[in-house]
Amino acid sequence: MKLRFSAFPYLVWMVIFIAAPLLLVVYFAVTTKDGSFTLANIARVGEYTPVIMGSIWLAIIATIICLVIAYPLAFSISRKSKNKQRTFMMLVMLPMWMNFLLRTYAWMTLLERNGLINRLLGLVGLGPFQMINTQGAVVLGMVYNFLPYMILPLYSVIVKIDPRLIEAAQDLGCNSRQVFGKVVLPLSLPGVISGVTMVFVPAVSTFYISQKLGSSGATLIGDVIESQFKAAYNPNLGAAMSLGLMVLVFICIALMNRFSDDDGESMVTV
């Protein structure tokens, strides 16, 4: 009885901040402005398929880049001493202590035509280049802002891999590539899946990065949803698009989870 009573505040919190907003989104998605039932809003989501596919594509690119950078970095940190591990992880998390908007504004300053990067390139006779208001700038902003979310789960998994397993594989004649493919990668797969999920989900739904670093050619689904709630003042269509994005995210998470074992462990074969 005490356990149920202690859980009551958490239940209230979930109802107010999770269940109630979700029900409101569903309600607005299937109603008109006068409150009558309709599926027209959901049907109109298909009109924005190019924007949805563009958002998915840029999110995939950013996720792959984060994985390529984060995996060797997390592996290298996990092989340091305990004190160095704490220092490096603090440096990884340091940008997260700064406001998300300020980090994005900083990249605006760096990438603009008269920004620091173009000025440095000008010293060697290069540029100026059009860096801001491009899809590349949007991907760069995603990678910079979401890279720590890839490093943290990878590090937390890789650091727990028993070094004796690697030594045993080497004793059995495995070279470095075989050790990685047959021991390290399978054991670190849960961290890869968690990192991919933690980067892809916010990347596919972001809007502020594309607004500040992108242009009309880098419009994401998050930008369209925001415009429906603000400029167009069509919360019903915005809610329908939000519901579609939510379903898309759930599908992606389900597909990623299929790559992990049911018991949460990976098989090691040497």
Tab-separated table of C-alpha atoms in Angstrom:
chain	number	residue	atom	x	y	z
A	1	MET	CA	0.000	0.000	0.000
A	2	LYS	CA	2.875	2.388	0.848
A	3	LEU	CA	4.536	1.535	-2.447
A	4	ARG	CA	1.383	2.415	-4.395
A	5	PHE	CA	1.004	5.690	-2.501
A	6	SER	CA	4.643	6.658	-3.131
A	7	ALA	CA	4.138	6.047	-6.860
A	8	PHE	CA	1.068	8.308	-6.996
A	9	PRO	CA	3.011	11.577	-7.601
A	10	TYR	CA	4.813	9.981	-10.543
A	11	LEU	CA	1.501	8.767	-11.956
A	12	VAL	CA	0.059	12.274	-11.684
A	13	TRP	CA	3.159	13.711	-13.359
A	14	MET	CA	2.873	11.234	-16.273
A	15	VAL	CA	-0.825	11.992	-16.735
A	16	ILE	CA	-0.312	15.766	-16.758
A	17	PHE	CA	2.854	16.001	-18.823
A	18	ILE	CA	2.678	12.902	-21.071
A	19	ALA	CA	-0.817	11.453	-21.420
A	20	ALA	CA	-2.765	14.723	-21.488
A	21	PRO	CA	-0.577	16.455	-24.146
A	22	LEU	CA	-0.641	13.306	-26.276
A	23	LEU	CA	-4.433	13.160	-26.098
A	24	LEU	CA	-4.608	16.834	-27.080
A	25	VAL	CA	-2.415	16.189	-30.115
A	26	VAL	CA	-4.641	13.304	-31.186
A	27	TYR	CA	-7.787	15.407	-30.612
A	28	PHE	CA	-6.573	18.330	-32.720
A	29	ALA	CA	-5.295	15.960	-35.424
A	30	VAL	CA	-8.749	14.426	-36.019
A	31	THR	CA	-10.872	17.553	-35.656
A	32	THR	CA	-11.499	20.770	-37.553
A	33	LYS	CA	-11.294	24.285	-36.154
A	34	ASP	CA	-14.925	24.066	-35.083
A	35	GLY	CA	-14.331	20.756	-33.292
A	36	SER	CA	-16.018	18.373	-35.748
A	37	PHE	CA	-14.413	15.018	-36.569
A	38	THR	CA	-12.328	14.743	-39.741
A	39	LEU	CA	-9.462	12.752	-41.221
A	40	ALA	CA	-8.571	15.448	-43.717
A	41	ASN	CA	-5.687	16.696	-41.577
A	42	ILE	CA	-4.078	13.274	-41.486
A	43	ALA	CA	-4.626	12.849	-45.229
A	44	ARG	CA	-2.834	16.145	-45.895
A	45	VAL	CA	0.317	14.912	-44.161
A	46	GLY	CA	1.139	13.046	-47.382
A	47	GLU	CA	1.499	16.389	-49.162
A	48	TYR	CA	4.693	16.947	-47.209
A	49	THR	CA	6.358	13.651	-48.148
A	50	PRO	CA	9.380	15.364	-49.794
A	51	VAL	CA	9.999	17.351	-46.612
A	52	ILE	CA	9.636	14.219	-44.472
A	53	MET	CA	12.036	12.263	-46.673
A	54	GLY	CA	14.497	15.162	-46.650
A	55	SER	CA	14.361	15.283	-42.848
A	56	ILE	CA	14.982	11.536	-42.627
A	57	TRP	CA	17.874	11.759	-45.088
A	58	LEU	CA	19.671	14.565	-43.258
A	59	ALA	CA	19.067	12.842	-39.907
A	60	ILE	CA	20.559	9.596	-41.269
A	61	ILE	CA	23.642	11.425	-42.568
A	62	ALA	CA	24.127	13.204	-39.239
A	63	THR	CA	23.654	9.941	-37.318
A	64	ILE	CA	26.212	8.092	-39.451
A	65	ILE	CA	28.761	10.893	-39.046
A	66	CYS	CA	28.191	10.927	-35.278
A	67	LEU	CA	28.688	7.154	-35.142
A	68	VAL	CA	31.887	7.284	-37.209
A	69	ILE	CA	33.328	9.999	-34.943
A	70	ALA	CA	31.986	8.736	-31.616
A	71	TYR	CA	32.893	5.036	-31.839
A	72	PRO	CA	36.704	5.334	-32.056
A	73	LEU	CA	36.588	8.241	-29.609
A	74	ALA	CA	34.554	6.266	-27.058
A	75	PHE	CA	36.801	3.222	-27.526
A	76	SER	CA	39.938	5.315	-27.050
A	77	ILE	CA	38.568	6.953	-23.891
A	78	SER	CA	37.564	3.572	-22.439
A	79	ARG	CA	41.176	2.391	-22.678
A	80	LYS	CA	42.548	5.313	-20.645
A	81	SER	CA	43.106	5.331	-16.899
A	82	LYS	CA	40.145	6.085	-14.635
A	83	ASN	CA	41.245	9.659	-13.993
A	84	LYS	CA	41.747	10.369	-17.693
A	85	GLN	CA	38.392	8.782	-18.478
A	86	ARG	CA	36.641	11.174	-16.115
A	87	THR	CA	38.517	14.133	-17.604
A	88	PHE	CA	37.714	13.223	-21.206
A	89	MET	CA	34.052	12.509	-20.447
A	90	MET	CA	33.782	15.868	-18.717
A	91	LEU	CA	35.152	17.489	-21.887
A	92	VAL	CA	32.614	15.564	-23.960
A	93	MET	CA	29.743	16.798	-21.793
A	94	LEU	CA	31.094	20.350	-21.489
A	95	PRO	CA	29.282	21.683	-24.609
A	96	MET	CA	26.005	20.326	-23.215
A	97	TRP	CA	26.312	22.741	-20.305
A	98	MET	CA	25.892	25.605	-22.778
A	99	ASN	CA	22.433	26.527	-24.017
A	100	PHE	CA	21.387	24.778	-27.239
A	101	LEU	CA	20.475	28.092	-28.881
A	102	LEU	CA	23.831	29.662	-28.022
A	103	ARG	CA	25.697	26.720	-29.541
A	104	THR	CA	23.743	27.102	-32.771
A	105	TYR	CA	24.301	30.869	-32.840
A	106	ALA	CA	28.022	30.255	-32.413
A	107	TRP	CA	28.058	28.176	-35.601
A	108	MET	CA	26.136	30.927	-37.407
A	109	THR	CA	28.987	33.286	-36.561
A	110	LEU	CA	31.620	30.806	-37.685
A	111	LEU	CA	29.964	29.819	-40.977
A	112	GLU	CA	28.705	33.158	-42.294
A	113	ARG	CA	30.398	34.704	-45.302
A	114	ASN	CA	32.474	37.061	-43.169
A	115	GLY	CA	32.859	34.534	-40.388
A	116	LEU	CA	35.985	33.188	-38.757
A	117	ILE	CA	36.313	30.124	-41.022
A	118	ASN	CA	36.141	32.124	-44.256
A	119	ARG	CA	38.577	34.673	-42.818
A	120	LEU	CA	41.087	31.957	-41.989
A	121	LEU	CA	40.682	30.463	-45.462
A	122	GLY	CA	41.193	33.923	-46.919
A	123	LEU	CA	44.637	34.090	-45.318
A	124	VAL	CA	45.751	31.240	-47.611
A	125	GLY	CA	43.971	32.618	-50.668
A	126	LEU	CA	40.831	30.476	-50.482
A	127	GLY	CA	37.173	31.461	-50.344
A	128	PRO	CA	35.002	33.020	-49.310
A	129	PHE	CA	32.675	30.012	-49.534
A	130	GLN	CA	28.937	29.818	-49.040
A	131	MET	CA	28.773	27.693	-45.902
A	132	ILE	CA	25.719	28.924	-44.076
A	133	ASN	CA	22.182	28.423	-45.450
A	134	THR	CA	23.127	25.011	-46.846
A	135	GLN	CA	22.195	21.436	-46.038
A	136	GLY	CA	25.802	20.808	-45.080
A	137	ALA	CA	25.570	23.494	-42.408
A	138	VAL	CA	22.417	21.860	-41.050
A	139	VAL	CA	24.130	18.459	-40.845
A	140	LEU	CA	27.134	20.095	-39.175
A	141	GLY	CA	24.854	21.691	-36.595
A	142	MET	CA	23.168	18.352	-35.927
A	143	VAL	CA	26.481	16.555	-35.512
A	144	TYR	CA	27.882	19.184	-33.160
A	145	ASN	CA	24.772	19.350	-30.966
A	146	PHE	CA	23.969	15.625	-30.839
A	147	LEU	CA	27.445	14.025	-30.879
A	148	PRO	CA	27.604	13.711	-27.046
A	149	TYR	CA	24.390	11.647	-27.157
A	150	MET	CA	26.254	9.119	-29.300
A	151	ILE	CA	29.465	9.106	-27.275
A	152	LEU	CA	27.871	8.584	-23.850
A	153	PRO	CA	26.007	5.290	-24.523
A	154	LEU	CA	28.904	3.931	-26.564
A	155	TYR	CA	31.393	4.694	-23.828
A	156	SER	CA	29.165	3.253	-21.082
A	157	VAL	CA	28.995	-0.067	-22.958
A	158	ILE	CA	32.549	-0.306	-24.310
A	159	VAL	CA	34.136	0.501	-20.947
A	160	LYS	CA	32.428	-2.600	-19.478
A	161	ILE	CA	33.938	-4.993	-22.049
A	162	ASP	CA	36.300	-7.330	-20.227
A	163	PRO	CA	39.848	-6.822	-21.597
A	164	ARG	CA	40.475	-10.523	-20.997
A	165	LEU	CA	38.075	-11.332	-23.841
A	166	ILE	CA	40.207	-9.287	-26.221
A	167	GLU	CA	43.374	-10.915	-24.916
A	168	ALA	CA	41.825	-14.368	-25.314
A	169	ALA	CA	40.866	-13.611	-28.923
A	170	GLN	CA	44.419	-12.434	-29.637
A	171	ASP	CA	45.842	-15.573	-28.020
A	172	LEU	CA	43.634	-17.624	-30.351
A	173	GLY	CA	45.254	-15.970	-33.368
A	174	CYS	CA	42.810	-13.169	-34.164
A	175	ASN	CA	44.266	-10.021	-35.674
A	176	SER	CA	43.044	-6.540	-34.759
A	177	ARG	CA	40.299	-6.535	-37.392
A	178	GLN	CA	39.005	-9.939	-36.292
A	179	VAL	CA	39.076	-8.931	-32.628
A	180	PHE	CA	36.996	-5.874	-33.416
A	181	GLY	CA	34.535	-7.723	-35.659
A	182	LYS	CA	34.065	-10.796	-33.464
A	183	VAL	CA	34.456	-9.423	-29.940
A	184	VAL	CA	34.288	-5.647	-29.557
A	185	LEU	CA	31.558	-4.852	-32.090
A	186	PRO	CA	29.068	-7.529	-30.969
A	187	LEU	CA	29.476	-6.562	-27.310
A	188	SER	CA	29.155	-2.851	-28.074
A	189	LEU	CA	26.073	-3.258	-30.287
A	190	PRO	CA	23.625	-2.233	-27.530
A	191	GLY	CA	25.527	1.039	-27.156
A	192	VAL	CA	25.451	1.572	-30.920
A	193	ILE	CA	21.683	1.069	-31.022
A	194	SER	CA	21.126	3.381	-28.063
A	195	GLY	CA	23.387	6.054	-29.552
A	196	VAL	CA	21.774	5.852	-32.981
A	197	THR	CA	18.345	6.197	-31.404
A	198	MET	CA	19.379	9.128	-29.191
A	199	VAL	CA	20.838	11.004	-32.171
A	200	PHE	CA	18.376	10.132	-34.932
A	201	VAL	CA	15.205	10.970	-32.987
A	202	PRO	CA	16.111	14.594	-32.121
A	203	ALA	CA	17.839	15.101	-35.500
A	204	VAL	CA	14.777	14.122	-37.545
A	205	SER	CA	12.487	16.358	-35.499
A	206	THR	CA	14.714	19.425	-34.979
A	207	PHE	CA	13.728	22.786	-36.414
A	208	TYR	CA	15.894	25.454	-34.801
A	209	ILE	CA	19.120	24.196	-36.402
A	210	SER	CA	17.617	24.225	-39.887
A	211	GLN	CA	16.142	27.692	-39.332
A	212	LYS	CA	19.438	29.258	-38.279
A	213	LEU	CA	21.953	27.279	-40.353
A	214	GLY	CA	19.830	26.170	-43.299
A	215	SER	CA	17.634	27.800	-45.897
A	216	SER	CA	14.463	27.092	-47.849
A	217	GLY	CA	16.292	24.150	-49.432
A	218	ALA	CA	16.926	22.622	-45.998
A	219	THR	CA	13.401	22.844	-44.581
A	220	LEU	CA	12.716	20.000	-42.157
A	221	ILE	CA	9.464	18.531	-40.928
A	222	GLY	CA	9.963	20.324	-37.617
A	223	ASP	CA	10.007	23.670	-39.452
A	224	VAL	CA	6.711	22.884	-41.159
A	225	ILE	CA	5.077	21.822	-37.888
A	226	GLU	CA	6.224	25.010	-36.178
A	227	SER	CA	4.928	27.146	-39.044
A	228	GLN	CA	1.507	25.492	-38.791
A	229	PHE	CA	1.246	26.425	-35.127
A	230	LYS	CA	2.632	29.958	-35.578
A	231	ALA	CA	2.597	31.626	-38.994
A	232	ALA	CA	-0.232	29.625	-40.609
A	233	TYR	CA	-2.105	29.195	-37.329
A	234	ASN	CA	-3.443	25.787	-38.301
A	235	PRO	CA	-2.948	23.743	-35.111
A	236	ASN	CA	-5.084	20.925	-36.463
A	237	LEU	CA	-2.766	20.244	-39.393
A	238	GLY	CA	0.251	20.845	-37.155
A	239	ALA	CA	-1.052	18.272	-34.683
A	240	ALA	CA	-1.635	15.759	-37.485
A	241	MET	CA	1.921	16.240	-38.719
A	242	SER	CA	3.229	15.922	-35.145
A	243	LEU	CA	1.304	12.673	-34.790
A	244	GLY	CA	2.766	11.406	-38.057
A	245	LEU	CA	6.275	12.325	-36.928
A	246	MET	CA	5.658	10.519	-33.642
A	247	VAL	CA	4.581	7.368	-35.483
A	248	LEU	CA	7.654	7.633	-37.721
A	249	VAL	CA	9.936	7.891	-34.699
A	250	PHE	CA	8.291	4.890	-33.030
A	251	ILE	CA	8.724	2.833	-36.202
A	252	CYS	CA	12.409	3.770	-36.440
A	253	ILE	CA	12.982	2.889	-32.794
A	254	ALA	CA	11.223	-0.469	-33.256
A	255	LEU	CA	13.348	-1.274	-36.310
A	256	MET	CA	16.555	-0.393	-34.466
A	257	ASN	CA	15.568	-2.500	-31.470
A	258	ARG	CA	15.176	-5.531	-33.713
A	259	PHE	CA	18.941	-5.532	-34.157
A	260	SER	CA	19.454	-6.064	-30.441
A	261	ASP	CA	19.071	-9.454	-28.787
A	262	ASP	CA	15.975	-10.142	-26.728
A	263	ASP	CA	18.058	-10.866	-23.654
A	264	GLY	CA	20.143	-7.690	-24.095
A	265	GLU	CA	23.355	-9.650	-24.693
A	266	SER	CA	25.377	-10.124	-27.860
A	267	MET	CA	27.034	-13.322	-28.947
A	268	VAL	CA	30.804	-13.418	-29.238
A	269	THR	CA	32.270	-15.877	-31.712
A	270	VAL	CA	35.963	-16.405	-32.180
